[in-house]
mmCIF file of C-alpha atoms in Angstrom:
data_model
loop_
_atom_site.group_PDB
_atom_site.id
_atom_site.type_symbol
_atom_site.label_atom_id
_atom_site.label_comp_id
_atom_site.label_asym_id
_atom_site.label_seq_id
_atom_site.Cartn_x
_atom_site.Cartn_y
_atom_site.Cartn_z
ATOM 1 C CA UNK J 1 -92.774 8.142 23.469
ATOM 2 C CA UNK J 2 -89.463 9.548 22.485
ATOM 3 C CA UNK J 3 -89.882 10.725 18.877
ATOM 4 C CA UNK J 4 -88.881 13.613 16.635
ATOM 5 C CA UNK J 5 -85.909 14.630 15.010
ATOM 6 C CA UNK J 6 -83.355 17.309 16.072
ATOM 7 C CA UNK J 7 -82.840 20.042 13.324
ATOM 8 C CA UNK J 8 -79.770 22.260 13.610
ATOM 9 C CA UNK J 9 -78.728 24.959 11.235
ATOM 10 C CA UNK J 10 -75.102 26.065 10.985
ATOM 11 C CA UNK J 11 -74.281 29.656 10.435
ATOM 12 C CA UNK J 12 -73.350 30.800 7.101
ATOM 13 C CA UNK J 13 -71.339 33.684 8.512
ATOM 14 C CA UNK J 14 -67.560 32.727 8.650
ATOM 15 C CA UNK J 15 -65.688 33.434 11.879
ATOM 16 C CA UNK J 16 -64.360 36.832 12.519
ATOM 17 C CA UNK J 17 -60.945 37.690 11.027
ATOM 18 C CA UNK J 18 -59.318 38.232 7.726
ATOM 19 C CA UNK J 19 -57.864 34.776 7.235
ATOM 20 C CA UNK J 20 -60.988 32.465 6.722
ATOM 21 C CA UNK J 21 -60.497 29.926 3.996
ATOM 22 C CA UNK J 22 -63.967 29.782 2.565
ATOM 23 C CA UNK J 23 -63.941 26.225 1.262
ATOM 24 C CA UNK J 24 -62.379 25.009 4.404
ATOM 25 C CA UNK J 25 -65.020 26.866 6.405
ATOM 26 C CA UNK J 26 -67.743 25.257 4.303
ATOM 27 C CA UNK J 27 -66.122 21.794 4.756
ATOM 28 C CA UNK J 28 -65.935 22.204 8.613
ATOM 29 C CA UNK J 29 -69.539 23.361 8.887
ATOM 30 C CA UNK J 30 -70.701 20.342 6.742
ATOM 31 C CA UNK J 31 -68.826 18.021 9.151
ATOM 32 C CA UNK J 32 -70.662 19.692 12.050
ATOM 33 C CA UNK J 33 -74.066 18.784 10.397
ATOM 34 C CA UNK J 34 -72.941 15.228 10.079
ATOM 35 C CA UNK J 35 -72.513 14.990 13.899
ATOM 36 C CA UNK J 36 -76.188 15.761 14.360
ATOM 37 C CA UNK J 37 -77.933 14.466 11.142
ATOM 38 C CA UNK J 38 -77.976 10.772 9.953
ATOM 39 C CA UNK J 39 -77.777 11.540 6.162
ATOM 40 C CA UNK J 40 -77.480 14.581 4.016
ATOM 41 C CA UNK J 41 -78.368 14.943 0.269
ATOM 42 C CA UNK J 42 -76.444 17.572 -1.862
ATOM 43 C CA UNK J 43 -79.632 19.620 -2.007
ATOM 44 C CA UNK J 44 -80.008 19.606 1.754
ATOM 45 C CA UNK J 45 -76.469 20.369 2.326
ATOM 46 C CA UNK J 46 -76.547 23.273 -0.039
ATOM 47 C CA UNK J 47 -79.497 24.693 1.665
ATOM 48 C CA UNK J 48 -78.334 24.201 5.060
ATOM 49 C CA UNK J 49 -75.007 25.904 4.337
ATOM 50 C CA UNK J 50 -76.369 28.660 2.062
ATOM 51 C CA UNK J 51 -74.169 27.581 -0.692
ATOM 52 C CA UNK J 52 -74.649 26.440 -4.374
ATOM 53 C CA UNK J 53 -75.386 22.784 -5.192
ATOM 54 C CA UNK J 54 -71.983 22.492 -7.110
ATOM 55 C CA UNK J 55 -70.218 23.754 -4.114
ATOM 56 C CA UNK J 56 -71.844 21.503 -1.770
ATOM 57 C CA UNK J 57 -71.241 18.554 -4.124
ATOM 58 C CA UNK J 58 -67.423 19.492 -4.467
ATOM 59 C CA UNK J 59 -67.194 19.537 -0.620
ATOM 60 C CA UNK J 60 -68.995 16.325 -0.024
ATOM 61 C CA UNK J 61 -66.832 14.583 -2.690
ATOM 62 C CA UNK J 62 -63.701 15.915 -0.878
ATOM 63 C CA UNK J 63 -64.888 14.670 2.500
ATOM 64 C CA UNK J 64 -65.709 11.398 0.881
ATOM 65 C CA UNK J 65 -62.195 11.163 -0.505
ATOM 66 C CA UNK J 66 -60.642 11.567 2.894
ATOM 67 C CA UNK J 67 -63.067 9.203 4.614
ATOM 68 C CA UNK J 68 -65.069 11.842 6.399
ATOM 69 C CA UNK J 69 -68.228 11.020 4.466
ATOM 70 C CA UNK J 70 -69.572 8.036 2.561
ATOM 71 C CA UNK J 71 -72.546 7.386 0.435
ATOM 72 C CA UNK J 72 -75.639 6.219 2.322
ATOM 73 C CA UNK J 73 -77.020 2.739 1.440
ATOM 74 C CA UNK J 74 -79.686 4.360 -0.822
ATOM 75 C CA UNK J 75 -77.101 6.183 -2.831
ATOM 76 C CA UNK J 76 -79.064 9.374 -2.733
ATOM 77 C CA UNK J 77 -77.271 11.015 0.005
ATOM 78 C CA UNK J 78 -74.270 11.086 2.200
ATOM 79 C CA UNK J 79 -73.445 10.054 5.919
ATOM 80 C CA UNK J 80 -70.668 10.457 8.448
ATOM 81 C CA UNK J 81 -67.687 8.390 7.350
ATOM 82 C CA UNK J 82 -65.226 6.310 9.539
ATOM 83 C CA UNK J 83 -62.729 9.169 9.930
ATOM 84 C CA UNK J 84 -65.339 11.509 11.224
ATOM 85 C CA UNK J 85 -66.944 8.944 13.588
ATOM 86 C CA UNK J 86 -63.534 8.187 14.999
ATOM 87 C CA UNK J 87 -62.916 11.793 15.801
ATOM 88 C CA UNK J 88 -66.382 12.643 16.845
ATOM 89 C CA UNK J 89 -67.485 9.658 18.826
ATOM 90 C CA UNK J 90 -67.461 10.233 22.703
ATOM 91 C CA UNK J 91 -66.019 8.015 25.025
ATOM 92 C CA UNK J 92 -69.486 6.138 25.593
ATOM 93 C CA UNK J 93 -68.947 4.496 22.086
ATOM 94 C CA UNK J 94 -65.521 2.943 22.792
ATOM 95 C CA UNK J 95 -65.919 -0.680 22.912
ATOM 96 C CA UNK J 96 -64.044 -1.204 26.144
ATOM 97 C CA UNK J 97 -65.939 1.626 28.031
ATOM 98 C CA UNK J 98 -69.342 0.533 26.484
ATOM 99 C CA UNK J 99 -68.751 -2.949 28.064
ATOM 100 C CA UNK J 100 -68.047 -1.514 31.432
ATOM 101 C CA UNK J 101 -70.872 0.959 31.271
ATOM 102 C CA UNK J 102 -73.237 -1.916 30.328
ATOM 103 C CA UNK J 103 -73.033 -3.393 33.966
ATOM 104 C CA UNK J 104 -73.839 -0.005 35.255
ATOM 105 C CA UNK J 105 -76.909 0.309 32.936
ATOM 106 C CA UNK J 106 -78.105 -3.146 33.933
ATOM 107 C CA UNK J 107 -77.898 -2.191 37.733
ATOM 108 C CA UNK J 108 -79.548 1.133 37.059
ATOM 109 C CA UNK J 109 -82.377 -0.425 35.257
ATOM 110 C CA UNK J 110 -83.020 -2.951 37.922
ATOM 111 C CA UNK J 111 -82.721 -0.285 40.705
ATOM 112 C CA UNK J 112 -85.163 2.266 39.007
ATOM 113 C CA UNK J 113 -87.431 -0.039 36.985
ATOM 114 C CA UNK J 114 -87.451 2.572 34.242
ATOM 115 C CA UNK J 115 -85.787 3.155 30.952
ATOM 116 C CA UNK J 116 -82.104 4.208 31.704
ATOM 117 C CA UNK J 117 -79.408 5.676 29.175
ATOM 118 C CA UNK J 118 -75.903 7.168 29.099
ATOM 119 C CA UNK J 119 -75.441 10.228 27.168
ATOM 120 C CA UNK J 120 -72.397 12.319 26.091
ATOM 121 C CA UNK J 121 -72.335 16.105 25.180
ATOM 122 C CA UNK J 122 -71.547 17.103 21.554
ATOM 123 C CA UNK J 123 -71.713 20.711 21.143
ATOM 124 C CA UNK J 124 -75.200 21.953 22.360
ATOM 125 C CA UNK J 125 -76.751 18.487 22.060
ATOM 126 C CA UNK J 126 -76.593 15.175 23.864
ATOM 127 C CA UNK J 127 -76.041 11.959 22.224
ATOM 128 C CA UNK J 128 -77.554 8.795 23.806
ATOM 129 C CA UNK J 129 -74.613 6.224 23.655
ATOM 130 C CA UNK J 130 -76.419 3.145 25.139
ATOM 131 C CA UNK J 131 -79.301 2.339 27.399
ATOM 132 C CA UNK J 132 -81.756 -0.361 28.747
ATOM 133 C CA UNK J 133 -85.517 -0.185 28.150
ATOM 134 C CA UNK J 134 -88.096 -0.464 31.021
ATOM 135 C CA UNK J 135 -90.307 -3.649 31.223
ATOM 136 C CA UNK J 136 -93.337 -1.553 32.072
ATOM 137 C CA UNK J 137 -96.211 -1.685 29.384
ATOM 138 C CA UNK J 138 -96.210 2.013 29.348
ATOM 139 C CA UNK J 139 -92.564 3.101 28.945
ATOM 140 C CA UNK J 140 -90.235 5.463 27.448
ATOM 141 C CA UNK J 141 -88.608 3.837 24.360
ATOM 142 C CA UNK J 142 -84.851 3.932 24.064
ATOM 143 C CA UNK J 143 -83.176 5.785 21.050
ATOM 144 C CA UNK J 144 -79.613 4.898 21.205
ATOM 145 C CA UNK J 145 -77.714 7.139 18.785
ATOM 146 C CA UNK J 146 -80.260 9.897 18.726
ATOM 147 C CA UNK J 147 -79.440 13.507 19.628
ATOM 148 C CA UNK J 148 -81.402 15.983 21.696
ATOM 149 C CA UNK J 149 -81.056 19.606 22.683
ATOM 150 C CA UNK J 150 -78.892 19.506 25.796
ATOM 151 C CA UNK J 151 -80.599 22.373 27.597
ATOM 152 C CA UNK J 152 -83.877 20.478 27.336
ATOM 153 C CA UNK J 153 -82.819 17.001 28.854
ATOM 154 C CA UNK J 154 -81.709 15.879 32.361
ATOM 155 C CA UNK J 155 -78.556 14.191 31.072
ATOM 156 C CA UNK J 156 -77.748 17.339 29.090
ATOM 157 C CA UNK J 157 -78.139 19.620 32.061
ATOM 158 C CA UNK J 158 -75.859 17.459 34.168
ATOM 159 C CA UNK J 159 -73.169 17.587 31.448
ATOM 160 C CA UNK J 160 -73.486 21.250 30.795
ATOM 161 C CA UNK J 161 -73.209 21.949 34.659
ATOM 162 C CA UNK J 162 -69.541 20.665 34.244
ATOM 163 C CA UNK J 163 -68.724 23.456 31.961
ATOM 164 C CA UNK J 164 -67.620 26.832 33.206
ATOM 165 C CA UNK J 165 -69.766 30.034 32.670
ATOM 166 C CA UNK J 166 -67.311 31.209 29.877
ATOM 167 C CA UNK J 167 -67.705 27.844 28.047
ATOM 168 C CA UNK J 168 -71.473 28.001 28.487
ATOM 169 C CA UNK J 169 -71.704 31.520 27.096
ATOM 170 C CA UNK J 170 -69.482 30.357 24.117
ATOM 171 C CA UNK J 171 -71.931 27.367 23.596
ATOM 172 C CA UNK J 172 -75.057 29.598 23.901
ATOM 173 C CA UNK J 173 -73.923 33.165 22.579
ATOM 174 C CA UNK J 174 -77.575 34.217 22.323
ATOM 175 C CA UNK J 175 -79.962 34.750 25.284
ATOM 176 C CA UNK J 176 -82.881 32.963 23.536
ATOM 177 C CA UNK J 177 -82.660 29.080 23.389
ATOM 178 C CA UNK J 178 -84.525 26.766 21.233
ATOM 179 C CA UNK J 179 -87.915 25.902 22.564
ATOM 180 C CA UNK J 180 -88.591 22.115 22.170
ATOM 181 C CA UNK J 181 -91.922 21.933 24.053
ATOM 182 C CA UNK J 182 -93.947 24.601 26.032
ATOM 183 C CA UNK J 183 -91.928 23.631 29.184
ATOM 184 C CA UNK J 184 -88.441 24.075 27.859
ATOM 185 C CA UNK J 185 -86.136 26.517 29.349
ATOM 186 C CA UNK J 186 -85.735 29.133 26.521
ATOM 187 C CA UNK J 187 -83.545 31.849 28.358
ATOM 188 C CA UNK J 188 -79.838 31.408 28.885
ATOM 189 C CA UNK J 189 -80.009 33.378 32.054
ATOM 190 C CA UNK J 190 -82.624 30.953 33.447
ATOM 191 C CA UNK J 191 -80.405 27.990 32.332
ATOM 192 C CA UNK J 192 -77.271 29.273 33.961
ATOM 193 C CA UNK J 193 -79.380 29.614 37.206
ATOM 194 C CA UNK J 194 -80.658 25.982 36.976
ATOM 195 C CA UNK J 195 -77.296 24.644 36.183
ATOM 196 C CA UNK J 196 -75.961 26.322 39.312
ATOM 197 C CA UNK J 197 -78.558 24.274 41.274
ATOM 198 C CA UNK J 198 -77.608 21.177 39.396
ATOM 199 C CA UNK J 199 -74.012 21.632 40.546
ATOM 200 C CA UNK J 200 -75.040 21.987 44.079
ATOM 201 C CA UNK J 201 -77.293 19.097 44.130
ATOM 202 C CA UNK J 202 -75.537 16.778 41.784
ATOM 203 C CA UNK J 203 -78.400 15.865 39.657
ATOM 204 C CA UNK J 204 -80.779 17.386 37.173
ATOM 205 C CA UNK J 205 -84.407 16.923 36.340
ATOM 206 C CA UNK J 206 -86.365 17.501 33.078
ATOM 207 C CA UNK J 207 -90.006 17.678 33.222
ATOM 208 C CA UNK J 208 -91.624 17.553 29.835
ATOM 209 C CA UNK J 209 -88.972 19.758 28.464
ATOM 210 C CA UNK J 210 -87.752 17.521 25.627
ATOM 211 C CA UNK J 211 -90.743 15.505 25.115
ATOM 212 C CA UNK J 212 -94.265 16.340 26.360
ATOM 213 C CA UNK J 213 -95.274 13.800 29.043
ATOM 214 C CA UNK J 214 -91.709 12.539 29.772
ATOM 215 C CA UNK J 215 -89.993 13.303 32.929
ATOM 216 C CA UNK J 216 -86.361 12.336 33.573
ATOM 217 C CA UNK J 217 -83.497 12.518 36.181
ATOM 218 C CA UNK J 218 -79.812 12.299 35.563
ATOM 219 C CA UNK J 219 -76.569 12.176 37.516
ATOM 220 C CA UNK J 220 -72.917 12.491 36.550
ATOM 221 C CA UNK J 221 -71.399 9.092 35.736
ATOM 222 C CA UNK J 222 -67.740 9.416 34.924
ATOM 223 C CA UNK J 223 -65.258 11.409 32.739
ATOM 224 C CA UNK J 224 -62.765 14.149 33.845
ATOM 225 C CA UNK J 225 -62.408 15.790 30.454
ATOM 226 C CA UNK J 226 -65.049 17.447 28.245
ATOM 227 C CA UNK J 227 -64.727 14.656 25.691
ATOM 228 C CA UNK J 228 -65.003 11.815 28.093
ATOM 229 C CA UNK J 229 -67.845 13.037 30.404
ATOM 230 C CA UNK J 230 -70.884 10.730 30.516
ATOM 231 C CA UNK J 231 -74.140 11.207 32.378
ATOM 232 C CA UNK J 232 -76.371 8.588 33.471
ATOM 233 C CA UNK J 233 -80.262 9.147 33.329
ATOM 234 C CA UNK J 234 -83.635 7.493 33.919
ATOM 235 C CA UNK J 235 -86.814 8.429 31.979
ATOM 236 C CA UNK J 236 -90.355 7.663 32.698
ATOM 237 C CA UNK J 237 -93.979 8.829 31.811
ATOM 238 C CA UNK J 238 -95.058 11.821 33.836
ATOM 239 C CA UNK J 239 -97.462 9.781 35.818
ATOM 240 C CA UNK J 240 -94.415 7.889 37.466
ATOM 241 C CA UNK J 241 -92.275 10.872 37.486
ATOM 242 C CA UNK J 242 -93.286 13.673 39.959
ATOM 243 C CA UNK J 243 -90.421 15.323 41.909
ATOM 244 C CA UNK J 244 -90.443 12.940 44.743
ATOM 245 C CA UNK J 245 -89.925 9.911 42.471
ATOM 246 C CA UNK J 246 -87.208 11.670 40.342
ATOM 247 C CA UNK J 247 -85.281 12.469 43.558
ATOM 248 C CA UNK J 248 -85.510 9.010 44.756
ATOM 249 C CA UNK J 249 -84.443 7.714 41.398
ATOM 250 C CA UNK J 250 -81.469 9.969 41.647
ATOM 251 C CA UNK J 251 -80.207 8.265 44.686
ATOM 252 C CA UNK J 252 -80.648 4.924 42.970
ATOM 253 C CA UNK J 253 -78.678 6.120 39.881
ATOM 254 C CA UNK J 254 -75.920 7.282 42.188
ATOM 255 C CA UNK J 255 -75.666 3.871 43.718
ATOM 256 C CA UNK J 256 -75.399 2.298 40.199
ATOM 257 C CA UNK J 257 -72.691 4.809 39.266
ATOM 258 C CA UNK J 258 -70.708 4.163 42.557
ATOM 259 C CA UNK J 259 -69.716 0.825 41.271
ATOM 260 C CA UNK J 260 -67.990 2.157 38.228
ATOM 261 C CA UNK J 261 -66.307 4.893 40.169
ATOM 262 C CA UNK J 262 -65.145 2.323 42.631
ATOM 263 C CA UNK J 263 -63.797 0.349 39.891
ATOM 264 C CA UNK J 264 -61.678 3.300 38.711
ATOM 265 C CA UNK J 265 -63.854 4.712 35.867
ATOM 266 C CA UNK J 266 -63.437 3.899 32.041
ATOM 267 C CA UNK J 267 -59.953 3.392 30.903
#
């Protein structure tokens, strides 16, 4: 059921001030693209950054030379290199943490009977770091490593709710938010109101906001800092995901998360 690709554009307008180094700014924007796109060709990079192909090629070559980009297996494009992955990977991809979270996911899958996943916040998107797929014949497919708009997902809302209002306004400088489906919250003001409720209740719902027909619930899992925060979510077809079922699942997810918190959280 989970299908589709996230497209994000980076602004071609340099930051305010008189000290912008244009080539550095282009390189940083290209690195941002690699955090949400699996591969980029020179032509795609030039279009997304609103620069010439020669400029895009020089910047990609520079990043490749420093290990921040590598040629993809086809040889026609580039993908994130080991240095960028090392800097950009959230806590959920750390091998030691991943092993400890695996037991939580196993328990959550058993308790809920649905597809469960852990996710981290990267910019205005969430990245699914790991998960377990439901055994139901009709189920949500797990897509580890995929990104989604944070404001349209339950795990994203849980993570966004941990930010301050100033941080949220910096993350969403415009009032209008991207519409993923007809149910997506597309107003920053409405999102801020919902996030206040998420903080109060300690859980978040998503009802067809990221994928039509998919309902999800999420709770905080662990992490004290912005880089190390992880959410635990469960997703199901809408027919098994009314509000009562989602609320009950939230309690089950909390019980699964409690074992990790009792154990001291990821180190």
